[in-house]
Short mmCIF file of C-alpha atoms in Angstrom, two decimals:
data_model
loop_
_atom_site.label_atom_id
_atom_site.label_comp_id
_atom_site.label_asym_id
_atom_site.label_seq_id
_atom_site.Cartn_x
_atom_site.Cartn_y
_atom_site.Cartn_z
CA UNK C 1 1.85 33.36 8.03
CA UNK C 2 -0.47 30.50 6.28
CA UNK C 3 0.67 28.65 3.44
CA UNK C 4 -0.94 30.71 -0.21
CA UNK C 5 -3.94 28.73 -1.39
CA UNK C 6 -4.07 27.56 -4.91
CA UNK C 7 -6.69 25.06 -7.50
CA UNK C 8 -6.13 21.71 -6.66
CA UNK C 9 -4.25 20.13 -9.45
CA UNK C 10 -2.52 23.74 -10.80
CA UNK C 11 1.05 22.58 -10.87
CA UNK C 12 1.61 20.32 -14.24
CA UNK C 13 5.12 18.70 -14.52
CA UNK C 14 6.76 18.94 -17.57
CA UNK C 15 10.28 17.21 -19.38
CA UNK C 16 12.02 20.01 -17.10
CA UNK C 17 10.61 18.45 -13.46
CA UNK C 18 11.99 15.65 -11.89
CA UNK C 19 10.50 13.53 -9.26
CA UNK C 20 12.96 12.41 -6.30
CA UNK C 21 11.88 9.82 -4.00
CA UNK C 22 13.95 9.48 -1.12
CA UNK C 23 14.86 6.63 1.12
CA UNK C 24 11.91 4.73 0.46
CA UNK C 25 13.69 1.58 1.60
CA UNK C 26 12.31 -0.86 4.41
CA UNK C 27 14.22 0.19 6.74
CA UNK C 28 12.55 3.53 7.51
CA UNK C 29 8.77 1.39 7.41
CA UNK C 30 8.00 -0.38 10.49
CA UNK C 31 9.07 -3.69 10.82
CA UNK C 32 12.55 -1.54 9.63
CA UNK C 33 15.76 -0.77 11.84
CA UNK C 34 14.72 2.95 11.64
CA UNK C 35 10.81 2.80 11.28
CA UNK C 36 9.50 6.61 10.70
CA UNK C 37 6.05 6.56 11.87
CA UNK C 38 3.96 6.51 9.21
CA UNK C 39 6.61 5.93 6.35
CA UNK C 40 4.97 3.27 4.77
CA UNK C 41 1.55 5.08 3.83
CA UNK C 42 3.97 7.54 1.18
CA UNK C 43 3.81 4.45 -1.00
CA UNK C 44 0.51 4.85 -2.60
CA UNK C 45 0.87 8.80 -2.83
CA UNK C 46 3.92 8.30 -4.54
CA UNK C 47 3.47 5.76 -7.53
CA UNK C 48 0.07 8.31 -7.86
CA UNK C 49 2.55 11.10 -8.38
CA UNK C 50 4.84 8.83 -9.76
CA UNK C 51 2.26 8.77 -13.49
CA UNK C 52 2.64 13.48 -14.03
CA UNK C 53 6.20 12.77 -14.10
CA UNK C 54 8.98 11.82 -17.09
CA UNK C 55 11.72 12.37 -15.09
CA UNK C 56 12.13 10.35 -11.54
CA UNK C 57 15.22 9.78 -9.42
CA UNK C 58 15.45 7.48 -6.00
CA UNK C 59 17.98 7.98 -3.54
CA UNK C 60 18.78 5.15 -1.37
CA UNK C 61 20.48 5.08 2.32
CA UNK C 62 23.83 2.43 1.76
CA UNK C 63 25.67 2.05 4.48
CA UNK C 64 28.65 0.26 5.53
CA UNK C 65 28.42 -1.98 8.43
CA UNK C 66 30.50 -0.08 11.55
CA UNK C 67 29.39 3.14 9.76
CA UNK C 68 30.27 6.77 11.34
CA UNK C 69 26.79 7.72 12.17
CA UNK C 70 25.61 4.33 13.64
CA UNK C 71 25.75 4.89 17.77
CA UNK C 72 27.39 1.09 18.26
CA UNK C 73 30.24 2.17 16.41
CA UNK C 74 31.06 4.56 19.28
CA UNK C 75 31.31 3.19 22.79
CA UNK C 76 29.29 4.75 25.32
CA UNK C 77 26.85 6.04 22.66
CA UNK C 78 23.18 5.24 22.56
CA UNK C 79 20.82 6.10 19.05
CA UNK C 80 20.02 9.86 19.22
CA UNK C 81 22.75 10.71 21.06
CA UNK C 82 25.16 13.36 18.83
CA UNK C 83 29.11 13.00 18.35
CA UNK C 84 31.63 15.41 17.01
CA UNK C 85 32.87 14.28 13.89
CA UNK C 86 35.69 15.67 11.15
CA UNK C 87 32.86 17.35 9.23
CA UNK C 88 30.36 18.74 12.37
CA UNK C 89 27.91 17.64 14.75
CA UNK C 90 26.51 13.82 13.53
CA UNK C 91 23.78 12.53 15.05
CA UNK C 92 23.77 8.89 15.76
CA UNK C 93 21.69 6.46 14.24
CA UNK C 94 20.53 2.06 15.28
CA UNK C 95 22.21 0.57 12.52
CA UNK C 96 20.06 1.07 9.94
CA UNK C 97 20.19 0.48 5.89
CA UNK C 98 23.43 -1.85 5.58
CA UNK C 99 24.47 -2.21 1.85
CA UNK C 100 22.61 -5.05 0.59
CA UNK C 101 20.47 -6.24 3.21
CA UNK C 102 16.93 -6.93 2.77
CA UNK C 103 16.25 -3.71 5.28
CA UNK C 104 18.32 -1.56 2.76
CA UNK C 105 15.96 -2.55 -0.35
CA UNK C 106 13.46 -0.05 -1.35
CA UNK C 107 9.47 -0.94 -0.54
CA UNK C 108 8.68 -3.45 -3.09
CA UNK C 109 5.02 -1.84 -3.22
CA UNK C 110 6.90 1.27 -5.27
CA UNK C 111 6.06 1.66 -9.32
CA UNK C 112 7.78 4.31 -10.68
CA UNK C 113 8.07 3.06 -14.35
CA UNK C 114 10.01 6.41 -15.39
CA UNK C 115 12.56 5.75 -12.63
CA UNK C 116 16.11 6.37 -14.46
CA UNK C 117 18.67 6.83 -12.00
CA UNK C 118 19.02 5.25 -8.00
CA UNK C 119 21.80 7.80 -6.13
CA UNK C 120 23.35 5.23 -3.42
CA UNK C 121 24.16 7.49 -0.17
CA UNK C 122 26.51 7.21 3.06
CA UNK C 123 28.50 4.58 1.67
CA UNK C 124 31.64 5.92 2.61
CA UNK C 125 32.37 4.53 6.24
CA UNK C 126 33.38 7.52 7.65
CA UNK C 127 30.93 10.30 6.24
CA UNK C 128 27.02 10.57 6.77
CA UNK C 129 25.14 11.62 3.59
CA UNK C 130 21.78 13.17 4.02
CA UNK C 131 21.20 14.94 0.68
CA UNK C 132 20.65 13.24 -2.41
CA UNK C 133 23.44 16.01 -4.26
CA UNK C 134 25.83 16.36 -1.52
CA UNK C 135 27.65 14.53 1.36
CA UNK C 136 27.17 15.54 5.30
CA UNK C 137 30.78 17.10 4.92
CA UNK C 138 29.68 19.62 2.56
CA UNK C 139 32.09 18.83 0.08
CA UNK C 140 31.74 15.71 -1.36
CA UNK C 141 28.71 15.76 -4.59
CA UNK C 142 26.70 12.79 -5.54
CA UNK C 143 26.84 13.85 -9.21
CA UNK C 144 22.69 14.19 -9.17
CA UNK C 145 23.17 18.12 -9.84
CA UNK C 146 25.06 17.93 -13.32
CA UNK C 147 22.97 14.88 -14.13
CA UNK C 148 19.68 16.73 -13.88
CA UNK C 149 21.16 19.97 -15.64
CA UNK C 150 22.68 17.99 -18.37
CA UNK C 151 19.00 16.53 -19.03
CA UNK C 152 17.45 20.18 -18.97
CA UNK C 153 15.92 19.74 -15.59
CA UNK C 154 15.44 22.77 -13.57
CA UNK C 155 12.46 21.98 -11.61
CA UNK C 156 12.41 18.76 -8.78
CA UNK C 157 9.75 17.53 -6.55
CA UNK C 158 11.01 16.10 -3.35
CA UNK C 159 8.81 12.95 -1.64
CA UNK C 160 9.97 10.49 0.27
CA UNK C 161 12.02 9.91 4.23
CA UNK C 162 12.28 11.48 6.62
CA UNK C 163 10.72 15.16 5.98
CA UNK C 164 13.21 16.54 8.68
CA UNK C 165 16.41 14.78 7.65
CA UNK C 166 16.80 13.49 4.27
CA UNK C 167 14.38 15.39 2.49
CA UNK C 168 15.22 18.77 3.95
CA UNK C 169 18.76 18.12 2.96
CA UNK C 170 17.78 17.31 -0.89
CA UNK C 171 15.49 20.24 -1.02
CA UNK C 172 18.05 23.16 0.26
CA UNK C 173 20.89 21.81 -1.55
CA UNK C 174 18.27 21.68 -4.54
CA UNK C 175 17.46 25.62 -3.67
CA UNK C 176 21.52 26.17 -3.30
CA UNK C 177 21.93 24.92 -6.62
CA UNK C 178 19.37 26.78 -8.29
CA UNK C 179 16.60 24.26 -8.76
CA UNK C 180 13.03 25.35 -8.57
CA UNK C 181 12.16 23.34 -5.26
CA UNK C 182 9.13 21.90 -4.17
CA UNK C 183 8.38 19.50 -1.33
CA UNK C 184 5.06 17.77 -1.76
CA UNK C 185 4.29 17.51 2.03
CA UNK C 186 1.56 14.85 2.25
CA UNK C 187 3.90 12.08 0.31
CA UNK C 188 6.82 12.35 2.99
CA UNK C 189 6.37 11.16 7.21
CA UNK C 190 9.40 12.97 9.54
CA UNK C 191 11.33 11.69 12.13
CA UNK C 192 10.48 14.64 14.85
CA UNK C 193 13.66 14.47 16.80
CA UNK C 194 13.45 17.39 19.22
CA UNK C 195 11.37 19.56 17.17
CA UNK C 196 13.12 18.84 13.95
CA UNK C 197 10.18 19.10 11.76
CA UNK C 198 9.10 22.40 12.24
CA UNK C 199 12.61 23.70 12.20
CA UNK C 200 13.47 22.28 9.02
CA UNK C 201 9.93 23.49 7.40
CA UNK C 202 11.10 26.72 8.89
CA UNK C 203 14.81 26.47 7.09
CA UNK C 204 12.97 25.26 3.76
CA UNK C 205 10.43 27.77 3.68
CA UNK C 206 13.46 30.77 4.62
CA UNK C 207 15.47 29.12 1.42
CA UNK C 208 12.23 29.76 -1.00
CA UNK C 209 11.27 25.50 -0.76
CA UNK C 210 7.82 25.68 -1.84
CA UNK C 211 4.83 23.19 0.42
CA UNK C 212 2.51 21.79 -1.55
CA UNK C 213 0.34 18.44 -1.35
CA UNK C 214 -0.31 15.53 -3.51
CA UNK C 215 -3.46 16.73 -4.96
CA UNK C 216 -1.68 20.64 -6.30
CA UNK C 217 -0.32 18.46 -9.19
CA UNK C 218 -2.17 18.02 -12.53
#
């Protein structure tokens, strides 16, 4: 089935919307440990976005050097390679966004003036955290959930990187918790790791995530 049509510039945000941007750090850009191809050119689309919106939140990827999901903490393991960890399956990463290193700061080129709140991620040595609301073991919550509900939010858009990892995560947890849940397609770049764009559009579009582009918002 196609994606429904709608008039460019339909969707207005409102005090209930949030904007998250996630992961726009350098080291998902190229020149980054982790470059996503592309990841870069969500800048510009984002600080557009970034002027319909009261309400933004940034997530950014922390992690401890030696860190669970990087492959040269486990001998014999290359990047992309998967291990079987406490919590599931973990793929395995280059080391990639070590807590405060200048390839863990987000792209100086961002402007979100109405940014409140930055959620810090995978900081915990022994855990992966994909989602912006809830750890890789499924158990563990960033707090972003009661913080948007406590603020009246109900509605987020979801930019940012990767569109297969990250954002996927932040959008289905955002569906699991009840949020209205939109991914605005054209302001996030994906990984692709063994088809794992279209089977996370798939998953998001099964969980009622709702693909839209830049140019739907007012």
């Amino acid at each position: 089935m196609g994606r429904p049509l709608r008039a460019a510039g339909t969707i207005k945000p409102d005090a209930r919307s949030a904007l998250i941007v996630v992961d726009v750090q350098n080291c998902f850009v190229d020149g980054g440990t982790l470059p996503v191809k592309g990841g870069a050119d969500v800048v510009p689309v984002i600080n557009k976005l970034a002027s319909h919106f009261q309400n933004i939140v940034v997530t950014q990827d922390w992690h401890t050097p030696g860190h669970a999901s990087f492959a040269s903490t486990h001998a014999g393991k290359k990047p992309f390679e998967t291990v079987g960890l406490s919590y599931g399956t973990q793929v395995l990463w280059p080391d990639h966004c070590v807590q405060g290193s200048e390839d863990a700061a987000l792209h100086k080129d961002l402007k979100l003036p109405t940014a409140q709140l930055i959620i810090r991620k995978g900081f915990h040595r022994d855990v992966d955290s994909y989602s912006a609301f809830e750890e890789a073991d499924r158990k563990t919550a960033t707090g972003l959930a009661a913080y948007l509900k406590a603020r009246s939010i109900d509605t987020v858009f979801v930019t940012g990187l990767a569109t297969d990892f990250c954002v996927a995560w932040t959008a289905l947890d955002a569906r699991k918790l009840g949020f209205t849940t939109y991914v605005i397609e054209d302001a996030t770049r994906a990984i692709d790791l063994n088809g794992s764009l279209a089977a996370a559009w798939k998953q998001m579009a099964e969980a009622g995530v709702k693909r839209i582009q830049a140019g739907d918002i007012a």
